[in-house]
């Protein structure tokens, strides 16, 4: 009785193993044929095509050759659409300083500062923000003039990120104050902004 119960289980396991082996063979044969058709396998006609450009290779890179170095300016500025190259060449030969207009000029770095308010109570939050084109990564220091000259305000320096900056200040000193930002590396100043505290 026990042998009869074990026999169907063994037959089922044998059938599962046979199906798995058969499926593995079919997948393996398919991969072998696919690799050879694509030319990814080693040896044979695929290698001949790769080494002989005339044998119909689909990917062929010619040997590198040196390129010619460009002469003349890479950027031309202030060109009039109606001017001709001859007129431009003649004006360049007349004035040696005219070549300065052809060269690309660096971005003029100007710090633009703005205040979130023009009047605040003592110790009220004052938002200062601005832009600094070409000043990415610069460190700015806030200065104040309350009628007795410019001096450091005394907050941590402000970094420029994405050509923008912002900070928040508070002051208990009553009166009219002007604030400005200073690039600590170049000495460039922003425009002053006025805030009346009181």
CSV table of C-alpha atoms in Angstrom, one decimal:
chain,number,residue,atom,x,y,z
A,1,UNK,CA,0.0,0.0,0.0
A,2,UNK,CA,2.8,2.4,0.8
A,3,UNK,CA,4.7,1.6,-2.4
A,4,UNK,CA,1.6,2.5,-4.4
A,5,UNK,CA,1.3,5.9,-2.7
A,6,UNK,CA,5.0,6.7,-3.2
A,7,UNK,CA,5.0,5.8,-6.9
A,8,UNK,CA,2.7,8.7,-8.1
A,9,UNK,CA,4.8,11.2,-6.2
A,10,UNK,CA,8.1,9.9,-7.7
A,11,UNK,CA,6.4,10.0,-11.2
A,12,UNK,CA,5.4,13.6,-10.6
A,13,UNK,CA,8.9,14.7,-9.5
A,14,UNK,CA,10.4,12.9,-12.5
A,15,UNK,CA,8.0,14.7,-14.9
A,16,UNK,CA,8.9,18.1,-13.3
A,17,UNK,CA,12.6,17.4,-13.7
A,18,UNK,CA,12.0,16.4,-17.4
A,19,UNK,CA,10.1,19.6,-18.1
A,20,UNK,CA,12.8,21.8,-16.5
A,21,UNK,CA,15.6,20.1,-18.4
A,22,UNK,CA,13.6,20.4,-21.7
A,23,UNK,CA,12.9,24.1,-21.1
A,24,UNK,CA,16.6,24.7,-20.2
A,25,UNK,CA,17.7,23.1,-23.5
A,26,UNK,CA,15.3,25.2,-25.6
A,27,UNK,CA,16.4,28.4,-23.9
A,28,UNK,CA,20.1,27.5,-24.3
A,29,UNK,CA,19.7,26.7,-28.0
A,30,UNK,CA,17.8,29.9,-28.6
A,31,UNK,CA,20.6,32.0,-26.9
A,32,UNK,CA,23.3,30.2,-28.8
A,33,UNK,CA,21.6,30.8,-32.1
A,34,UNK,CA,20.9,34.5,-31.2
A,35,UNK,CA,24.5,35.2,-30.2
A,36,UNK,CA,25.8,33.7,-33.5
A,37,UNK,CA,23.3,35.6,-35.6
A,38,UNK,CA,24.3,38.9,-33.9
A,39,UNK,CA,28.0,38.2,-34.3
A,40,UNK,CA,28.7,38.3,-30.6
A,41,UNK,CA,30.3,34.9,-30.4
A,42,UNK,CA,34.0,34.4,-30.8
A,43,UNK,CA,35.6,33.2,-34.0
A,44,UNK,CA,34.0,32.6,-37.4
A,45,UNK,CA,32.7,35.1,-39.9
A,46,UNK,CA,31.8,37.7,-37.3
A,47,UNK,CA,35.5,38.2,-36.5
A,48,UNK,CA,36.4,38.4,-40.2
A,49,UNK,CA,33.8,41.2,-40.7
A,50,UNK,CA,35.1,43.1,-37.6
A,51,UNK,CA,38.7,43.1,-38.9
A,52,UNK,CA,38.0,43.6,-42.6
A,53,UNK,CA,36.1,46.8,-43.3
A,54,UNK,CA,35.4,45.6,-46.9
A,55,UNK,CA,33.6,42.4,-45.7
A,56,UNK,CA,30.4,44.2,-44.8
A,57,UNK,CA,31.0,45.2,-41.2
A,58,UNK,CA,28.2,47.3,-39.8
A,59,UNK,CA,30.4,49.3,-37.3
A,60,UNK,CA,33.6,50.6,-38.7
A,61,UNK,CA,35.6,53.5,-37.3
A,62,UNK,CA,38.3,55.0,-39.6
A,63,UNK,CA,41.7,55.8,-38.1
A,64,UNK,CA,41.9,59.2,-36.4
A,65,UNK,CA,43.3,62.2,-38.3
A,66,UNK,CA,44.4,65.5,-36.8
A,67,UNK,CA,41.9,68.4,-37.2
A,68,UNK,CA,42.8,71.8,-38.4
A,69,UNK,CA,43.1,74.5,-35.8
A,70,UNK,CA,40.6,77.2,-36.2
A,71,UNK,CA,41.9,80.7,-37.0
A,72,UNK,CA,40.1,83.9,-36.1
A,73,UNK,CA,37.7,84.8,-33.3
A,74,UNK,CA,35.4,82.2,-32.0
A,75,UNK,CA,32.8,84.8,-31.1
A,76,UNK,CA,31.9,88.0,-33.0
A,77,UNK,CA,30.1,90.7,-31.1
A,78,UNK,CA,28.5,94.0,-32.2
A,79,UNK,CA,28.1,92.8,-35.8
A,80,UNK,CA,25.6,94.7,-37.8
A,81,UNK,CA,23.3,92.5,-40.0
A,82,UNK,CA,23.8,94.9,-43.0
A,83,UNK,CA,27.6,95.1,-42.7
A,84,UNK,CA,29.6,93.0,-45.1
A,85,UNK,CA,32.8,91.1,-44.2
A,86,UNK,CA,34.9,93.4,-46.4
A,87,UNK,CA,33.7,96.5,-44.4
A,88,UNK,CA,34.4,94.7,-41.1
A,89,UNK,CA,37.9,93.7,-42.3
A,90,UNK,CA,38.6,97.3,-43.4
A,91,UNK,CA,37.5,98.8,-40.1
A,92,UNK,CA,39.6,96.2,-38.2
A,93,UNK,CA,42.7,97.1,-40.3
A,94,UNK,CA,42.2,100.9,-39.7
A,95,UNK,CA,42.0,100.7,-35.9
A,96,UNK,CA,44.0,98.2,-33.9
A,97,UNK,CA,41.8,98.9,-30.9
A,98,UNK,CA,38.7,97.6,-32.8
A,99,UNK,CA,39.9,94.0,-32.1
A,100,UNK,CA,38.8,94.5,-28.5
A,101,UNK,CA,35.2,94.7,-29.6
A,102,UNK,CA,35.5,91.2,-31.1
A,103,UNK,CA,36.7,89.5,-28.0
A,104,UNK,CA,34.1,88.2,-25.6
A,105,UNK,CA,33.7,90.5,-22.6
A,106,UNK,CA,33.4,89.1,-19.1
A,107,UNK,CA,30.1,89.4,-17.3
A,108,UNK,CA,30.0,92.7,-15.3
A,109,UNK,CA,29.6,91.7,-11.7
A,110,UNK,CA,27.1,94.0,-10.0
A,111,UNK,CA,25.5,93.1,-6.7
A,112,UNK,CA,21.9,94.1,-6.5
A,113,UNK,CA,20.5,94.3,-2.9
A,114,UNK,CA,16.8,94.7,-1.9
A,115,UNK,CA,15.1,94.9,1.5
A,116,UNK,CA,11.8,93.3,2.3
A,117,UNK,CA,10.6,96.4,4.2
A,118,UNK,CA,11.5,100.1,4.4
A,119,UNK,CA,10.3,100.5,8.0
A,120,UNK,CA,10.6,98.1,11.0
A,121,UNK,CA,10.1,98.1,14.7
A,122,UNK,CA,13.1,97.5,17.0
A,123,UNK,CA,14.2,93.8,16.7
A,124,UNK,CA,11.7,93.1,14.0
A,125,UNK,CA,12.8,90.7,11.2
A,126,UNK,CA,14.2,92.4,8.1
A,127,UNK,CA,14.7,90.3,5.0
A,128,UNK,CA,17.6,91.2,2.8
A,129,UNK,CA,18.1,89.5,-0.6
A,130,UNK,CA,19.6,90.1,-4.0
A,131,UNK,CA,21.3,88.8,-7.1
A,132,UNK,CA,25.0,88.7,-8.0
A,133,UNK,CA,25.4,87.8,-11.7
A,134,UNK,CA,28.7,86.1,-12.3
A,135,UNK,CA,29.3,86.0,-8.6
A,136,UNK,CA,28.6,82.3,-8.0
A,137,UNK,CA,30.4,81.1,-4.8
A,138,UNK,CA,31.3,84.6,-3.6
A,139,UNK,CA,31.1,85.4,0.1
A,140,UNK,CA,29.3,88.7,1.0
A,141,UNK,CA,29.6,90.7,4.2
A,142,UNK,CA,26.8,93.0,5.4
A,143,UNK,CA,27.7,96.6,6.3
A,144,UNK,CA,25.6,99.3,7.9
A,145,UNK,CA,25.7,103.1,7.9
A,146,UNK,CA,23.6,104.7,10.6
A,147,UNK,CA,24.9,108.2,9.9
A,148,UNK,CA,28.4,107.6,11.3
A,149,UNK,CA,30.0,105.8,8.4
A,150,UNK,CA,30.0,102.2,7.1
A,151,UNK,CA,30.8,99.4,9.5
A,152,UNK,CA,30.4,95.6,9.6
A,153,UNK,CA,26.9,94.7,10.8
A,154,UNK,CA,28.2,91.7,12.7
A,155,UNK,CA,26.3,88.7,11.2
A,156,UNK,CA,27.9,85.7,9.6
A,157,UNK,CA,29.0,86.2,6.0
A,158,UNK,CA,26.5,85.3,3.3
A,159,UNK,CA,27.3,82.9,0.4
A,160,UNK,CA,26.1,83.4,-3.1
A,161,UNK,CA,24.4,80.3,-4.5
A,162,UNK,CA,22.8,80.2,-8.0
A,163,UNK,CA,23.9,83.8,-8.3
A,164,UNK,CA,21.5,84.7,-5.5
A,165,UNK,CA,21.8,85.4,-1.8
A,166,UNK,CA,19.6,86.2,1.2
A,167,UNK,CA,19.8,86.8,4.9
A,168,UNK,CA,17.6,87.9,7.8
A,169,UNK,CA,18.7,90.6,10.3
A,170,UNK,CA,17.3,92.3,13.4
A,171,UNK,CA,18.4,95.6,15.0
A,172,UNK,CA,17.4,97.4,18.1
A,173,UNK,CA,19.1,100.6,17.1
A,174,UNK,CA,16.4,103.2,16.3
A,175,UNK,CA,16.8,105.5,13.3
A,176,UNK,CA,17.4,105.5,9.6
A,177,UNK,CA,19.9,102.8,8.5
A,178,UNK,CA,21.5,102.0,5.2
A,179,UNK,CA,22.7,98.5,4.4
A,180,UNK,CA,24.9,97.2,1.6
A,181,UNK,CA,26.7,94.0,0.8
A,182,UNK,CA,30.5,93.7,0.1
A,183,UNK,CA,32.2,90.9,-1.8
A,184,UNK,CA,35.1,90.2,0.6
A,185,UNK,CA,37.3,88.9,-2.2
A,186,UNK,CA,36.9,91.7,-4.8
A,187,UNK,CA,35.7,94.6,-2.7
A,188,UNK,CA,32.7,95.1,-4.9
A,189,UNK,CA,29.8,96.8,-3.2
A,190,UNK,CA,26.0,96.5,-3.8
A,191,UNK,CA,23.6,99.4,-4.0
A,192,UNK,CA,22.6,100.7,-0.5
A,193,UNK,CA,19.1,100.1,0.8
A,194,UNK,CA,17.4,102.2,3.5
A,195,UNK,CA,15.4,100.9,6.4
A,196,UNK,CA,14.0,103.1,9.2
A,197,UNK,CA,13.8,101.4,12.6
A,198,UNK,CA,11.6,102.8,15.3
